[in-house]
Structure formats: structure tokens, C-alpha cells
mmCIF file of C-alpha atoms in Angstrom:
data_model
loop_
_atom_site.group_PDB
_atom_site.id
_atom_site.type_symbol
_atom_site.label_atom_id
_atom_site.label_comp_id
_atom_site.label_asym_id
_atom_site.label_seq_id
_atom_site.Cartn_x
_atom_site.Cartn_y
_atom_site.Cartn_z
ATOM 1 C CA UNK A 889 -2.874 -33.913 -61.988
ATOM 2 C CA UNK A 890 -0.129 -32.871 -59.663
ATOM 3 C CA UNK A 891 0.982 -35.043 -56.809
ATOM 4 C CA UNK A 892 0.442 -33.615 -53.349
ATOM 5 C CA UNK A 893 1.100 -34.818 -49.843
ATOM 6 C CA UNK A 894 -2.550 -34.758 -48.810
ATOM 7 C CA UNK A 895 -4.783 -37.226 -50.499
ATOM 8 C CA UNK A 896 -8.483 -36.278 -50.400
ATOM 9 C CA UNK A 897 -9.523 -39.858 -51.089
ATOM 10 C CA UNK A 898 -8.158 -41.104 -47.748
ATOM 11 C CA UNK A 899 -10.345 -38.640 -45.770
ATOM 12 C CA UNK A 900 -13.632 -40.081 -44.580
ATOM 13 C CA UNK A 901 -16.165 -38.708 -42.089
ATOM 14 C CA UNK A 902 -15.796 -41.842 -39.935
ATOM 15 C CA UNK A 903 -12.057 -41.207 -39.485
ATOM 16 C CA UNK A 904 -12.726 -37.566 -38.622
ATOM 17 C CA UNK A 905 -15.292 -38.539 -35.954
ATOM 18 C CA UNK A 906 -12.893 -41.107 -34.469
ATOM 19 C CA UNK A 907 -10.164 -38.467 -34.200
ATOM 20 C CA UNK A 908 -12.574 -35.970 -32.604
ATOM 21 C CA UNK A 909 -13.836 -38.481 -30.014
ATOM 22 C CA UNK A 910 -10.254 -39.484 -29.186
ATOM 23 C CA UNK A 911 -9.312 -35.796 -28.754
ATOM 24 C CA UNK A 912 -12.324 -35.209 -26.473
ATOM 25 C CA UNK A 913 -11.473 -38.246 -24.390
ATOM 26 C CA UNK A 914 -7.835 -37.189 -23.982
ATOM 27 C CA UNK A 915 -8.664 -33.586 -23.029
ATOM 28 C CA UNK A 916 -11.527 -34.403 -20.674
ATOM 29 C CA UNK A 917 -14.374 -33.185 -22.892
ATOM 30 C CA UNK A 918 -17.565 -35.006 -23.632
ATOM 31 C CA UNK A 919 -19.057 -35.717 -27.005
ATOM 32 C CA UNK A 920 -22.036 -33.509 -26.082
ATOM 33 C CA UNK A 921 -19.845 -30.422 -25.653
ATOM 34 C CA UNK A 922 -17.247 -29.223 -28.102
ATOM 35 C CA UNK A 923 -13.732 -29.022 -26.654
ATOM 36 C CA UNK A 924 -12.777 -25.682 -25.140
ATOM 37 C CA UNK A 925 -10.116 -23.565 -26.748
ATOM 38 C CA UNK A 926 -8.046 -23.519 -23.547
ATOM 39 C CA UNK A 927 -8.517 -26.431 -21.172
ATOM 40 C CA UNK A 928 -6.180 -26.547 -18.220
ATOM 41 C CA UNK A 929 -7.604 -29.693 -16.677
ATOM 42 C CA UNK A 930 -6.890 -30.164 -12.977
ATOM 43 C CA UNK A 931 -5.413 -26.678 -12.574
ATOM 44 C CA UNK A 932 -8.822 -25.137 -13.368
ATOM 45 C CA UNK A 933 -10.447 -26.703 -10.296
ATOM 46 C CA UNK A 934 -10.364 -24.467 -7.207
ATOM 47 C CA UNK A 935 -8.247 -25.795 -4.346
ATOM 48 C CA UNK A 936 -10.080 -27.417 -1.440
ATOM 49 C CA UNK A 937 -8.481 -25.051 1.102
ATOM 50 C CA UNK A 938 -6.496 -21.862 0.612
ATOM 51 C CA UNK A 939 -2.814 -22.488 0.879
ATOM 52 C CA UNK A 940 -0.786 -19.700 2.457
ATOM 53 C CA UNK A 941 2.369 -19.068 0.501
ATOM 54 C CA UNK A 942 5.323 -16.902 1.411
ATOM 55 C CA UNK A 943 4.111 -14.292 -1.076
ATOM 56 C CA UNK A 944 0.773 -13.868 0.667
ATOM 57 C CA UNK A 945 2.611 -13.650 3.996
ATOM 58 C CA UNK A 946 4.874 -10.903 2.644
ATOM 59 C CA UNK A 947 1.890 -9.002 1.238
ATOM 60 C CA UNK A 948 0.092 -9.291 4.591
ATOM 61 C CA UNK A 949 3.142 -8.042 6.474
ATOM 62 C CA UNK A 950 3.536 -5.139 4.027
ATOM 63 C CA UNK A 951 -0.114 -4.121 4.453
ATOM 64 C CA UNK A 952 0.192 -4.345 8.245
ATOM 65 C CA UNK A 953 3.396 -2.303 8.196
ATOM 66 C CA UNK A 954 1.689 0.324 6.044
ATOM 67 C CA UNK A 955 -1.172 0.612 8.532
ATOM 68 C CA UNK A 956 1.236 0.919 11.473
ATOM 69 C CA UNK A 957 3.257 3.519 9.569
ATOM 70 C CA UNK A 958 0.106 5.550 8.829
ATOM 71 C CA UNK A 959 -0.854 5.583 12.520
ATOM 72 C CA UNK A 960 2.699 6.523 13.518
ATOM 73 C CA UNK A 961 2.695 9.422 11.051
ATOM 74 C CA UNK A 962 -0.699 10.576 12.368
ATOM 75 C CA UNK A 963 0.608 10.527 15.947
ATOM 76 C CA UNK A 964 3.820 12.330 14.971
ATOM 77 C CA UNK A 965 1.916 15.070 13.147
ATOM 78 C CA UNK A 966 -0.440 15.625 16.075
ATOM 79 C CA UNK A 967 2.534 15.687 18.494
ATOM 80 C CA UNK A 968 4.352 18.265 16.360
ATOM 81 C CA UNK A 969 1.219 20.404 16.034
ATOM 82 C CA UNK A 970 0.642 20.335 19.795
ATOM 83 C CA UNK A 971 4.291 21.190 20.482
ATOM 84 C CA UNK A 972 4.166 24.090 18.034
ATOM 85 C CA UNK A 973 0.993 25.441 19.655
ATOM 86 C CA UNK A 974 2.612 25.287 23.129
ATOM 87 C CA UNK A 975 5.724 27.018 21.815
ATOM 88 C CA UNK A 976 3.626 29.795 20.240
ATOM 89 C CA UNK A 977 1.749 30.282 23.521
ATOM 90 C CA UNK A 978 5.047 30.567 25.434
ATOM 91 C CA UNK A 979 6.434 33.043 22.911
ATOM 92 C CA UNK A 980 3.227 35.077 23.107
ATOM 93 C CA UNK A 981 3.489 35.181 26.911
ATOM 94 C CA UNK A 982 7.162 36.241 26.695
ATOM 95 C CA UNK A 983 6.318 39.034 24.258
ATOM 96 C CA UNK A 984 3.545 40.244 26.568
ATOM 97 C CA UNK A 985 5.943 40.195 29.540
ATOM 98 C CA UNK A 986 8.587 42.068 27.529
ATOM 99 C CA UNK A 987 5.985 44.677 26.536
ATOM 100 C CA UNK A 988 5.120 45.200 30.193
ATOM 101 C CA UNK A 989 8.822 45.761 30.923
ATOM 102 C CA UNK A 990 8.857 48.776 28.599
ATOM 103 C CA UNK A 991 6.161 50.445 30.705
ATOM 104 C CA UNK A 992 8.691 50.919 33.536
ATOM 105 C CA UNK A 993 10.161 54.361 34.210
ATOM 106 C CA UNK A 994 13.946 53.898 34.132
ATOM 107 C CA UNK A 995 16.253 52.178 31.643
ATOM 108 C CA UNK A 996 17.907 50.184 34.420
ATOM 109 C CA UNK A 997 14.505 48.793 35.483
ATOM 110 C CA UNK A 998 13.634 47.990 31.839
ATOM 111 C CA UNK A 999 16.959 46.118 31.329
ATOM 112 C CA UNK A 1000 16.580 44.211 34.605
ATOM 113 C CA UNK A 1001 13.004 43.235 33.700
ATOM 114 C CA UNK A 1002 14.051 42.078 30.185
ATOM 115 C CA UNK A 1003 16.877 39.954 31.645
ATOM 116 C CA UNK A 1004 14.408 38.410 34.104
ATOM 117 C CA UNK A 1005 11.941 37.641 31.253
ATOM 118 C CA UNK A 1006 14.750 36.124 29.163
ATOM 119 C CA UNK A 1007 15.883 33.949 32.068
ATOM 120 C CA UNK A 1008 12.330 32.680 32.663
ATOM 121 C CA UNK A 1009 12.026 31.932 28.914
ATOM 122 C CA UNK A 1010 15.189 29.800 28.949
ATOM 123 C CA UNK A 1011 13.991 28.076 32.113
ATOM 124 C CA UNK A 1012 10.622 27.207 30.513
ATOM 125 C CA UNK A 1013 12.258 25.605 27.489
#
């Protein structure tokens, strides 16, 4: 027979049960339940009250900033759309006024009317 480090004769079921009960006692298990594969002990229990950390504060601020930014972008888009509509209405009115100028009889009257329309357009802006 070859000599090995592990001697089967020294193993007894009583020693194995003593080791298992000691392991259960150390890791918080009971003899009725087998030990869990991953037991974290006190860390597994939920905290009594939620603790606010700086990370949760930063996340909350970032979410709030995102909401404010979304509302600001919505307002800016509606402002730009309204401004563009007003500008188009003014340009439409100027084109209509310029078209009426061309209905006049003389070139001098047409030029005077166009200058007047152009001056009113600059004044409106």
C-alpha cells in the first residue's frame, strides 16, 4: 500500500457531524436547515430606515435637472414656433402691401410706395 496524506481510518461520522454543527453555528445556520451557499449575515438584513447617501442625492439632482431641462426645451421650442409664425405673418402682409404698390399708375408712385412698405417693415421688426 502506498502512503498518502489522508487516512481513511481517522474519518468517522461523529467527527463529520461535529464539524458540520460547528460550521452551522459559526455561520448562523441551524441544524434543521443546511447552510446556504452564500450567507452574508448581518448585511442581508434590510436597514431599519433608508439612509440617504451622497450618491442618491446626486441621482435625485440629476433627475430633477433633466425634468427642468425638458420643460425649458419645450418652452423654447414653443417660443421659437410662435416667433416664426409671427414673422411669416408679417412677411405675408409686406408682400401683399408690395403687390398693391405695383397696381399704381406711375413708376415714381410705385417706388415711393415700395420705400414706404420697406420702412414700415423695418419699423415692425
